[in-house]
Amino acid sequence: MSDKTYIDLPFFDETHRALERELDAWCGKSLQHVDHADADAACRGLVRQLGQAGWLRYCVPAAFGGALPALDSRALCLLRETLARHDGLADFAFAMQGLGSGAITLAGSDAVRERYLPRVARGDAIAAFALSEPEAGSDVAAMQCSARLSDDGSHYVLDGAKTWISNGGIADFYCVFARTGEAPGARGITAFVVDADTPGLTIAERIDVIAPHPLATLRFDNCRVPVGNRLGETGQGFKVAMMTLDIFRASVAAAAIGFARAALDDALARATSRPMFGGVLADLQLTQAAIGDMATAVDAAVLLTYRAAWLRDVQGIRTTREAAMAKMVATENAQQVIDRAVQMFGGLGVRVGTRVESLYREIRSLRIYEGATEVQKLIIARETLAAHAR
Ligand SMILES: Cc1cc2nc3c(=O)[nH]c(=O)nc-3n(C[C@H](O)[C@H](O)[C@H](O)COP(=O)(O)OP(=O)(O)OC[C@H]3O[C@@H](n4cnc5c(N)ncnc54)[C@H](O)[C@@H]3O)c2cc1C
């Protein structure tokens, strides 16, 4: 049984507490038999299942089929933490519906929002977020994928590549960031929504990773996108991308907490049942020290993560610094918690099929995507120095 005492913290109100209880019960019933053998099929099935059960409604605002008037960070974090604790791929399927449609919610015209968001909320359309490129990962502003206005002004013509795109190959649409060139670097980028079946958009390569989920490199060759599919003003794409990441970065931290809690639960069960030296593993003081460190690491991540979510929801402020702190600490701590759990399991910890073994693979990419830990450190330092100078 996972520690649920955090849910009584003043960061949450009763609707959050009820949401967590209902989702936890639903996961216990509905995610027991997810077949992960084919990640594409599993992911499609999970999006449908999460949509039918109403959970994806938290990814879009109420005016377009969502559950709440605006995206609520605490709800998103609770959903991701709970899903991740039960099934990593279910968390992935949920997260990408939110991240993949976030730019539409934040910057799309009403017509575009009406066309995409209700389908996202029902699980009828699979979303993706296409920012990274082979030569522009951490250094997003170095992107080269271009979008030029057609001669008759009716379309943008996209050329270039995007890589590491989650849901690449199974998505129905991609929110794509491309260089329109109004200014150098970050100020010359614009966001677009591109349907997966648009001529000129192809899947160049599928990518296999250690914790399988749909992932691909996309190619754009003379790919014509209607002007109406632009998200926000020209030159504002970088800002749209960063605002989207500001919301979802804290939710990556929450997913890491879910993985860490699962590992801690399994470690506790193992330590209290594994006979050793005339007692059980948990009788040994070195084990107790590890458990003390693990429990504290989880709680520290919880406080930073739900602080960031609360500040955004209740104070309505941009939480760049707090979300970066949460993402850095939660993902790094989760990696350590899971590693310690693997150690406590001994040989069984690395045996394929043991849950801590899959968590060990699952957590690794969270320290890299949506800004690697080093990038989060720089964000925190920049914001802290700026606050000091004010
Ligand atoms: C599983 C997975 C899913 C992903 N999904 C998506 C997606 O859906 N959409 C999308 O657009 N992208 C996605 N990405 C891409 C991800 O955001 C990038 O991998 C990430 O931004 C790092 O970029 P990169 O891989 O090019 O590494 P690089 O930019 O080459 O960075 C390599 C390493 O350099 C270090 N580093 C970076 N900056 C600094 C610095 N200033 N000082 C010192 N060291 C530094 C970090 O340790 C970093 O990991 C995904 C990646 C993975 C692994």
CSV table of C-alpha atoms and ligand atoms in Angstrom, one decimal:
chain,number,residue,atom,x,y,z
A,1,MET,CA,0.0,0.0,0.0
A,2,SER,CA,1.5,3.3,-1.1
A,3,ASP,CA,1.9,6.2,1.4
A,4,LYS,CA,-1.0,8.5,0.6
A,5,THR,CA,-0.5,11.0,3.5
A,6,TYR,CA,0.7,13.7,1.1
A,7,ILE,CA,-2.8,14.0,-0.3
A,8,ASP,CA,-3.8,15.7,3.0
A,9,LEU,CA,-1.3,18.6,2.4
A,10,PRO,CA,-2.9,22.0,2.0
A,11,PHE,CA,-1.8,22.1,-1.7
A,12,PHE,CA,-4.9,20.2,-2.5
A,13,ASP,CA,-8.6,20.7,-2.2
A,14,GLU,CA,-11.3,18.1,-1.8
A,15,THR,CA,-11.8,17.7,-5.6
A,16,HIS,CA,-8.2,16.8,-6.0
A,17,ARG,CA,-8.4,14.3,-3.2
A,18,ALA,CA,-11.5,12.7,-4.7
A,19,LEU,CA,-9.8,12.6,-8.2
A,20,GLU,CA,-6.8,10.8,-6.8
A,21,ARG,CA,-9.1,8.2,-5.0
A,22,GLU,CA,-11.2,7.6,-8.0
A,23,LEU,CA,-8.3,7.2,-10.4
A,24,ASP,CA,-6.4,5.0,-8.1
A,25,ALA,CA,-9.4,2.7,-7.8
A,26,TRP,CA,-9.9,2.8,-11.6
A,27,CYS,CA,-6.2,1.9,-12.2
A,28,GLY,CA,-6.4,-1.0,-9.8
A,29,LYS,CA,-9.3,-2.4,-11.9
A,30,SER,CA,-8.5,-1.3,-15.4
A,31,LEU,CA,-4.7,-1.4,-15.8
A,32,GLN,CA,-4.1,-5.0,-14.6
A,33,HIS,CA,-3.9,-6.6,-18.0
A,34,VAL,CA,-2.2,-4.1,-20.3
A,35,ASP,CA,-0.3,-6.1,-22.9
A,36,HIS,CA,3.0,-4.2,-23.5
A,37,ALA,CA,4.3,-6.6,-26.2
A,38,ASP,CA,3.4,-4.2,-29.0
A,39,ALA,CA,4.0,-0.6,-27.7
A,40,ASP,CA,2.0,1.0,-30.6
A,41,ALA,CA,-1.0,-1.2,-30.0
A,42,ALA,CA,-0.8,-0.8,-26.2
A,43,CYS,CA,-0.5,2.9,-26.5
A,44,ARG,CA,-3.5,3.3,-28.9
A,45,GLY,CA,-5.6,1.1,-26.6
A,46,LEU,CA,-4.6,3.1,-23.5
A,47,VAL,CA,-5.5,6.4,-25.2
A,48,ARG,CA,-8.9,4.9,-26.0
A,49,GLN,CA,-9.4,3.5,-22.6
A,50,LEU,CA,-8.3,6.7,-20.8
A,51,GLY,CA,-10.6,8.7,-23.1
A,52,GLN,CA,-13.6,6.5,-22.5
A,53,ALA,CA,-13.1,6.7,-18.7
A,54,GLY,CA,-13.0,10.5,-18.9
A,55,TRP,CA,-9.4,11.0,-17.6
A,56,LEU,CA,-8.2,12.7,-20.8
A,57,ARG,CA,-10.7,15.5,-20.1
A,58,TYR,CA,-8.1,16.9,-17.7
A,59,CYS,CA,-5.7,17.5,-20.7
A,60,VAL,CA,-8.0,20.2,-22.3
A,61,PRO,CA,-10.1,23.2,-21.0
A,62,ALA,CA,-13.8,22.7,-20.3
A,63,ALA,CA,-14.9,24.9,-23.3
A,64,PHE,CA,-13.5,22.3,-25.6
A,65,GLY,CA,-14.6,19.1,-23.9
A,66,GLY,CA,-12.4,19.3,-20.8
A,67,ALA,CA,-13.2,18.6,-17.1
A,68,LEU,CA,-12.1,21.9,-15.6
A,69,PRO,CA,-12.3,25.5,-16.9
A,70,ALA,CA,-8.5,25.7,-17.4
A,71,LEU,CA,-5.6,23.2,-17.3
A,72,ASP,CA,-5.0,22.5,-13.6
A,73,SER,CA,-1.5,21.6,-12.7
A,74,ARG,CA,-2.3,19.8,-9.5
A,75,ALA,CA,-4.9,17.6,-11.3
A,76,LEU,CA,-2.3,16.9,-14.1
A,77,CYS,CA,0.3,16.0,-11.5
A,78,LEU,CA,-1.9,13.8,-9.5
A,79,LEU,CA,-3.1,12.0,-12.6
A,80,ARG,CA,0.4,11.4,-13.8
A,81,GLU,CA,1.8,10.3,-10.4
A,82,THR,CA,-1.1,7.8,-10.0
A,83,LEU,CA,-0.9,6.5,-13.5
A,84,ALA,CA,2.9,6.1,-13.4
A,85,ARG,CA,2.7,4.2,-10.1
A,86,HIS,CA,0.3,1.7,-11.8
A,87,ASP,CA,1.7,1.6,-15.4
A,88,GLY,CA,4.4,3.6,-17.1
A,89,LEU,CA,2.8,3.4,-20.5
A,90,ALA,CA,-0.6,4.6,-19.2
A,91,ASP,CA,1.2,7.6,-17.8
A,92,PHE,CA,3.0,8.1,-21.2
A,93,ALA,CA,-0.3,7.9,-23.1
A,94,PHE,CA,-2.0,10.4,-20.8
A,95,ALA,CA,1.0,12.8,-20.7
A,96,MET,CA,1.3,13.0,-24.5
A,97,GLN,CA,-2.3,13.9,-25.0
A,98,GLY,CA,-1.7,16.9,-22.7
A,99,LEU,CA,1.8,17.9,-24.0
A,100,GLY,CA,0.9,17.2,-27.6
A,101,SER,CA,-2.2,19.4,-27.5
A,102,GLY,CA,-0.9,22.0,-25.0
A,103,ALA,CA,0.2,24.4,-27.7
A,104,ILE,CA,-3.3,24.3,-29.3
A,105,THR,CA,-4.9,25.0,-25.9
A,106,LEU,CA,-2.5,27.9,-25.2
A,107,ALA,CA,-2.2,29.5,-28.7
A,108,GLY,CA,-4.7,28.0,-31.2
A,109,SER,CA,-7.6,29.9,-32.7
A,110,ASP,CA,-11.0,28.9,-31.5
A,111,ALA,CA,-11.6,27.0,-34.8
A,112,VAL,CA,-8.4,25.0,-34.4
A,113,ARG,CA,-9.2,24.3,-30.7
A,114,GLU,CA,-12.7,23.2,-31.7
A,115,ARG,CA,-11.3,20.9,-34.4
A,116,TYR,CA,-8.7,19.1,-32.2
A,117,LEU,CA,-9.2,19.4,-28.5
A,118,PRO,CA,-12.6,17.6,-28.1
A,119,ARG,CA,-11.1,14.6,-30.0
A,120,VAL,CA,-8.0,14.7,-27.7
A,121,ALA,CA,-10.3,14.6,-24.6
A,122,ARG,CA,-12.3,11.7,-25.9
A,123,GLY,CA,-9.2,9.7,-26.9
A,124,ASP,CA,-10.3,9.8,-30.6
A,125,ALA,CA,-7.2,11.6,-31.8
A,126,ILE,CA,-3.6,10.9,-30.6
A,127,ALA,CA,-1.4,14.0,-30.1
A,128,ALA,CA,2.3,14.7,-30.4
A,129,PHE,CA,4.7,17.5,-29.6
A,130,ALA,CA,7.5,18.0,-32.3
A,131,LEU,CA,10.2,20.4,-31.0
A,132,SER,CA,13.6,18.5,-31.0
A,133,GLU,CA,15.8,18.0,-34.0
A,134,PRO,CA,18.9,16.0,-34.7
A,135,GLU,CA,21.1,19.1,-34.2
A,136,ALA,CA,18.8,21.0,-31.8
A,137,GLY,CA,17.9,19.2,-28.6
A,138,SER,CA,19.0,21.1,-25.4
A,139,ASP,CA,19.8,24.0,-27.7
A,140,VAL,CA,16.2,24.4,-29.1
A,141,ALA,CA,16.9,27.8,-30.6
A,142,ALA,CA,19.3,26.1,-33.1
A,143,MET,CA,16.4,24.4,-34.9
A,144,GLN,CA,16.6,24.4,-38.7
A,145,CYS,CA,13.2,22.9,-39.7
A,146,SER,CA,11.8,25.8,-41.8
A,147,ALA,CA,8.3,27.1,-42.7
A,148,ARG,CA,7.9,29.6,-45.5
A,149,LEU,CA,4.7,31.3,-46.6
A,150,SER,CA,3.5,30.0,-50.1
A,151,ASP,CA,3.4,32.5,-52.9
A,152,ASP,CA,-0.4,32.9,-52.7
A,153,GLY,CA,-0.2,33.3,-48.9
A,154,SER,CA,-2.6,30.4,-48.2
A,155,HIS,CA,-0.1,27.8,-46.8
A,156,TYR,CA,3.1,27.5,-44.9
A,157,VAL,CA,5.6,25.1,-46.6
A,158,LEU,CA,7.6,23.0,-44.0
A,159,ASP,CA,11.0,21.4,-44.8
A,160,GLY,CA,13.3,19.7,-42.3
A,161,ALA,CA,13.3,17.0,-39.7
A,162,LYS,CA,12.1,16.4,-36.1
A,163,THR,CA,13.4,13.6,-34.0
A,164,TRP,CA,12.7,11.8,-30.7
A,165,ILE,CA,9.0,12.6,-31.2
A,166,SER,CA,6.9,10.6,-28.8
A,167,ASN,CA,3.8,9.1,-30.4
A,168,GLY,CA,5.7,9.5,-33.7
A,169,GLY,CA,4.2,7.0,-36.1
A,170,ILE,CA,0.8,6.6,-34.3
A,171,ALA,CA,-0.2,10.3,-33.7
A,172,ASP,CA,-3.1,11.8,-35.7
A,173,PHE,CA,-1.5,15.3,-35.5
A,174,TYR,CA,1.8,16.9,-34.5
A,175,CYS,CA,2.3,20.4,-32.9
A,176,VAL,CA,5.4,21.4,-34.9
A,177,PHE,CA,7.8,24.2,-34.2
A,178,ALA,CA,9.6,25.6,-37.3
A,179,ARG,CA,11.8,28.5,-38.2
A,180,THR,CA,9.9,31.3,-40.0
A,181,GLY,CA,12.9,33.7,-39.7
A,182,GLU,CA,11.4,36.9,-38.4
A,183,ALA,CA,14.5,37.3,-36.2
A,184,PRO,CA,17.5,35.1,-35.4
A,185,GLY,CA,17.5,32.3,-32.8
A,186,ALA,CA,14.5,31.8,-30.5
A,187,ARG,CA,12.6,34.8,-31.9
A,188,GLY,CA,12.3,33.4,-35.4
A,189,ILE,CA,10.2,30.3,-34.6
A,190,THR,CA,6.5,29.7,-35.2
A,191,ALA,CA,4.2,26.8,-34.0
A,192,PHE,CA,1.8,24.9,-36.3
A,193,VAL,CA,-0.5,21.9,-36.0
A,194,VAL,CA,0.1,19.4,-38.8
A,195,ASP,CA,-2.2,16.4,-39.5
A,196,ALA,CA,-0.3,13.1,-39.7
A,197,ASP,CA,-1.7,12.4,-43.2
A,198,THR,CA,-0.5,15.8,-44.7
A,199,PRO,CA,1.4,15.1,-48.0
A,200,GLY,CA,5.1,15.7,-47.4
A,201,LEU,CA,5.1,14.5,-43.8
A,202,THR,CA,6.7,11.1,-43.4
A,203,ILE,CA,8.0,8.9,-40.7
A,204,ALA,CA,11.8,8.7,-41.5
A,205,GLU,CA,12.7,6.2,-38.8
A,206,ARG,CA,11.1,4.5,-35.8
A,207,ILE,CA,13.4,4.7,-32.6
A,208,ASP,CA,13.7,1.9,-30.1
A,209,VAL,CA,14.4,2.9,-26.5
A,210,ILE,CA,15.1,0.9,-23.3
A,211,ALA,CA,11.5,1.5,-22.0
A,212,PRO,CA,9.5,0.9,-25.2
A,213,HIS,CA,7.0,3.5,-26.3
A,214,PRO,CA,6.1,4.9,-29.8
A,215,LEU,CA,9.0,7.2,-30.9
A,216,ALA,CA,10.1,8.4,-34.3
A,217,THR,CA,12.0,10.8,-36.5
A,218,LEU,CA,9.7,12.9,-38.8
A,219,ARG,CA,10.6,14.3,-42.2
A,220,PHE,CA,8.9,17.3,-43.8
A,221,ASP,CA,9.5,17.7,-47.5
A,222,ASN,CA,7.5,20.5,-49.2
A,223,CYS,CA,4.8,19.8,-46.6
A,224,ARG,CA,2.0,22.4,-47.1
A,225,VAL,CA,0.1,23.4,-44.0
A,226,PRO,CA,-2.9,25.8,-44.2
A,227,VAL,CA,-2.3,29.2,-42.7
A,228,GLY,CA,-5.2,28.6,-40.3
A,229,ASN,CA,-3.2,25.9,-38.6
A,230,ARG,CA,-0.7,28.4,-37.2
A,231,LEU,CA,-0.7,28.4,-33.4
A,232,GLY,CA,-0.3,32.0,-32.2
A,233,GLU,CA,1.6,34.8,-34.0
A,234,THR,CA,4.6,34.3,-36.2
A,235,GLY,CA,7.8,34.5,-34.2
A,236,GLN,CA,6.1,33.5,-31.0
A,237,GLY,CA,6.7,29.7,-31.3
A,238,PHE,CA,9.5,29.5,-28.9
A,239,LYS,CA,7.4,31.3,-26.3
A,240,VAL,CA,4.5,28.9,-27.0
A,241,ALA,CA,6.8,25.9,-26.6
A,242,MET,CA,8.3,27.2,-23.3
A,243,MET,CA,4.8,28.0,-21.9
A,244,THR,CA,3.7,24.5,-22.8
A,245,LEU,CA,6.8,23.0,-21.1
A,246,ASP,CA,6.3,25.1,-18.0
A,247,ILE,CA,3.0,23.4,-17.4
A,248,PHE,CA,4.1,19.9,-18.2
A,249,ARG,CA,7.5,20.0,-16.6
A,250,ALA,CA,6.0,19.7,-13.2
A,251,SER,CA,4.0,16.8,-14.4
A,252,VAL,CA,7.2,15.0,-15.4
A,253,ALA,CA,8.3,15.4,-11.8
A,254,ALA,CA,5.0,13.9,-10.7
A,255,ALA,CA,5.5,10.9,-13.0
A,256,ALA,CA,8.9,10.4,-11.5
A,257,ILE,CA,7.3,10.4,-8.0
A,258,GLY,CA,4.9,7.7,-9.2
A,259,PHE,CA,7.7,5.5,-10.4
A,260,ALA,CA,9.7,6.1,-7.2
A,261,ARG,CA,6.7,5.2,-5.0
A,262,ALA,CA,6.2,2.0,-6.9
A,263,ALA,CA,9.8,1.1,-6.3
A,264,LEU,CA,9.6,2.1,-2.6
A,265,ASP,CA,6.5,0.0,-2.1
A,266,ASP,CA,8.2,-3.1,-3.7
A,267,ALA,CA,11.4,-2.5,-1.7
A,268,LEU,CA,9.4,-2.4,1.6
A,269,ALA,CA,7.5,-5.6,0.7
A,270,ARG,CA,10.8,-7.3,-0.2
A,271,ALA,CA,12.8,-6.0,2.8
A,272,THR,CA,10.1,-7.1,5.3
A,273,SER,CA,9.7,-10.6,3.7
A,274,ARG,CA,13.2,-11.7,2.6
A,275,PRO,CA,14.7,-14.0,5.2
A,276,MET,CA,18.3,-13.1,5.9
A,277,PHE,CA,20.8,-13.8,8.7
A,278,GLY,CA,18.2,-15.2,11.0
A,279,GLY,CA,15.7,-12.4,10.5
A,280,VAL,CA,14.6,-10.4,7.4
A,281,LEU,CA,16.4,-7.9,5.2
A,282,ALA,CA,14.6,-5.0,6.9
A,283,ASP,CA,16.1,-5.9,10.3
A,284,LEU,CA,19.5,-4.8,9.1
A,285,GLN,CA,20.5,-1.3,9.9
A,286,LEU,CA,22.0,-0.6,6.5
A,287,THR,CA,18.6,-1.5,5.0
A,288,GLN,CA,16.9,0.8,7.4
A,289,ALA,CA,19.3,3.6,6.4
A,290,ALA,CA,18.4,3.0,2.7
A,291,ILE,CA,14.7,3.1,3.5
A,292,GLY,CA,15.1,6.3,5.4
A,293,ASP,CA,16.9,7.9,2.4
A,294,MET,CA,14.3,6.6,-0.1
A,295,ALA,CA,11.3,7.8,1.9
A,296,THR,CA,12.9,11.2,2.4
A,297,ALA,CA,13.8,11.5,-1.3
A,298,VAL,CA,10.2,10.8,-2.3
A,299,ASP,CA,8.8,13.3,0.1
A,300,ALA,CA,11.2,16.0,-0.9
A,301,ALA,CA,10.2,15.6,-4.5
A,302,VAL,CA,6.5,15.7,-3.5
A,303,LEU,CA,6.9,19.0,-1.7
A,304,LEU,CA,8.7,20.7,-4.6
A,305,THR,CA,6.4,19.3,-7.2
A,306,TYR,CA,3.1,20.2,-5.6
A,307,ARG,CA,4.5,23.6,-4.6
A,308,ALA,CA,5.1,24.3,-8.3
A,309,ALA,CA,1.7,23.1,-9.2
A,310,TRP,CA,-0.1,25.0,-6.4
A,311,LEU,CA,1.8,28.2,-7.2
A,312,ARG,CA,0.7,28.0,-10.8
A,313,ASP,CA,-2.9,27.1,-10.1
A,314,VAL,CA,-3.6,29.3,-7.1
A,315,GLN,CA,-1.3,32.3,-7.5
A,316,GLY,CA,-1.5,32.2,-11.2
A,317,ILE,CA,2.2,33.0,-11.7
A,318,ARG,CA,4.7,31.6,-14.2
A,319,THR,CA,6.6,28.9,-12.3
A,320,THR,CA,9.6,28.4,-14.5
A,321,ARG,CA,12.0,28.2,-11.5
A,322,GLU,CA,9.8,26.1,-9.3
A,323,ALA,CA,8.9,23.7,-12.1
A,324,ALA,CA,12.6,23.3,-13.0
A,325,MET,CA,13.5,22.6,-9.4
A,326,ALA,CA,10.7,20.0,-9.1
A,327,LYS,CA,11.7,18.3,-12.4
A,328,MET,CA,15.4,18.1,-11.5
A,329,VAL,CA,14.9,16.9,-7.9
A,330,ALA,CA,12.1,14.5,-8.6
A,331,THR,CA,13.7,12.7,-11.5
A,332,GLU,CA,17.2,12.5,-9.9
A,333,ASN,CA,15.7,11.3,-6.6
A,334,ALA,CA,13.5,8.8,-8.3
A,335,GLN,CA,16.5,7.3,-10.2
A,336,GLN,CA,18.3,6.9,-6.8
A,337,VAL,CA,15.2,5.4,-5.1
A,338,ILE,CA,14.7,2.9,-7.9
A,339,ASP,CA,18.4,2.0,-8.0
A,340,ARG,CA,18.3,1.3,-4.3
A,341,ALA,CA,15.2,-0.8,-4.7
A,342,VAL,CA,17.0,-2.9,-7.4
A,343,GLN,CA,19.9,-3.4,-5.0
A,344,MET,CA,17.6,-4.6,-2.2
A,345,PHE,CA,16.1,-7.2,-4.6
A,346,GLY,CA,19.6,-8.6,-5.3
A,347,GLY,CA,19.6,-10.8,-8.4
A,348,LEU,CA,15.9,-10.6,-8.7
A,349,GLY,CA,16.2,-6.8,-9.2
A,350,VAL,CA,17.8,-7.3,-12.6
A,351,ARG,CA,15.6,-10.2,-13.7
A,352,VAL,CA,13.4,-9.3,-16.7
A,353,GLY,CA,9.8,-9.2,-15.5
A,354,THR,CA,10.5,-7.9,-12.0
A,355,ARG,CA,8.7,-4.5,-11.6
A,356,VAL,CA,11.8,-2.7,-10.2
A,357,GLU,CA,13.7,-3.9,-13.3
A,358,SER,CA,11.2,-2.2,-15.6
A,359,LEU,CA,11.1,0.9,-13.4
A,360,TYR,CA,14.9,1.1,-13.6
A,361,ARG,CA,14.6,1.4,-17.4
A,362,GLU,CA,11.5,3.5,-17.3
A,363,ILE,CA,12.9,6.4,-15.1
A,364,ARG,CA,16.1,7.0,-17.1
A,365,SER,CA,14.8,9.1,-19.9
A,366,LEU,CA,12.9,11.5,-17.6
A,367,ARG,CA,16.3,12.9,-16.6
A,368,ILE,CA,16.9,13.8,-20.2
A,369,TYR,CA,13.6,14.8,-21.9
A,370,GLU,CA,11.8,18.1,-21.5
A,371,GLY,CA,15.1,19.6,-20.6
A,372,ALA,CA,18.0,17.5,-19.1
A,373,THR,CA,19.0,18.0,-15.5
A,374,GLU,CA,21.9,20.3,-16.5
A,375,VAL,CA,19.4,22.5,-18.4
A,376,GLN,CA,17.1,22.7,-15.3
A,377,LYS,CA,20.1,23.8,-13.2
A,378,LEU,CA,20.8,26.6,-15.7
A,379,ILE,CA,17.2,27.7,-15.6
A,380,ILE,CA,17.1,27.7,-11.8
A,381,ALA,CA,20.4,29.7,-11.7
A,382,ARG,CA,19.2,32.2,-14.3
A,383,GLU,CA,15.9,32.8,-12.5
A,384,THR,CA,17.6,33.0,-9.1
A,385,LEU,CA,20.2,35.5,-10.4
A,386,ALA,CA,17.5,37.6,-12.0
A,387,ALA,CA,15.5,37.7,-8.8
A,388,HIS,CA,18.7,38.8,-6.9
A,389,ALA,CA,19.2,41.6,-9.4
A,390,ARG,CA,15.7,43.0,-8.9
B,1,LIG,C1,12.3,9.0,-24.6
B,1,LIG,C2,12.3,10.3,-25.1
B,1,LIG,C3,11.2,11.0,-25.5
B,1,LIG,C4,11.2,12.2,-26.1
B,1,LIG,N1,10.1,12.8,-26.6
B,1,LIG,C5,10.1,14.0,-27.2
B,1,LIG,C6,9.0,14.6,-27.8
B,1,LIG,O1,7.9,14.1,-27.7
B,1,LIG,N2,9.1,15.8,-28.4
B,1,LIG,C7,10.3,16.4,-28.6
B,1,LIG,O2,10.3,17.5,-29.2
B,1,LIG,N3,11.4,15.9,-28.0
B,1,LIG,C8,11.4,14.7,-27.3
B,1,LIG,N4,12.5,14.2,-26.8
B,1,LIG,C9,13.8,14.8,-27.0
B,1,LIG,C10,14.4,15.4,-25.7
B,1,LIG,O3,13.7,16.6,-25.3
B,1,LIG,C11,15.9,15.6,-26.0
B,1,LIG,O4,16.5,14.3,-26.1
B,1,LIG,C12,16.5,16.5,-25.0
B,1,LIG,O5,16.1,17.8,-25.0
B,1,LIG,C13,18.1,16.5,-25.1
B,1,LIG,O6,18.4,16.7,-26.4
B,1,LIG,P1,19.5,15.8,-27.2
B,1,LIG,O7,19.0,14.4,-27.1
B,1,LIG,O8,19.7,16.3,-28.5
B,1,LIG,O9,20.8,15.9,-26.3
B,1,LIG,P2,21.8,17.1,-26.4
B,1,LIG,O10,21.2,18.4,-26.6
B,1,LIG,O11,22.9,16.7,-27.3
B,1,LIG,O12,22.4,17.0,-24.9
B,1,LIG,C14,23.1,15.9,-24.4
B,1,LIG,C15,23.4,16.2,-22.9
B,1,LIG,O13,24.2,17.3,-22.8
B,1,LIG,C16,24.0,17.8,-21.5
B,1,LIG,N5,23.8,19.2,-21.5
B,1,LIG,C17,22.8,19.9,-22.1
B,1,LIG,N6,22.9,21.2,-21.9
B,1,LIG,C18,24.1,21.4,-21.2
B,1,LIG,C19,24.8,22.5,-20.6
B,1,LIG,N7,24.3,23.8,-20.9
B,1,LIG,N8,25.9,22.3,-19.9
B,1,LIG,C20,26.4,21.1,-19.7
B,1,LIG,N9,25.7,19.9,-20.2
B,1,LIG,C21,24.6,20.1,-20.9
B,1,LIG,C22,22.8,17.0,-20.9
B,1,LIG,O14,23.3,16.0,-19.9
B,1,LIG,C23,22.2,16.4,-22.1
B,1,LIG,O15,21.5,15.2,-21.7
B,1,LIG,C24,12.5,12.9,-26.2
B,1,LIG,C25,13.6,12.3,-25.8
B,1,LIG,C26,13.6,11.0,-25.2
B,1,LIG,C27,14.9,10.3,-24.8
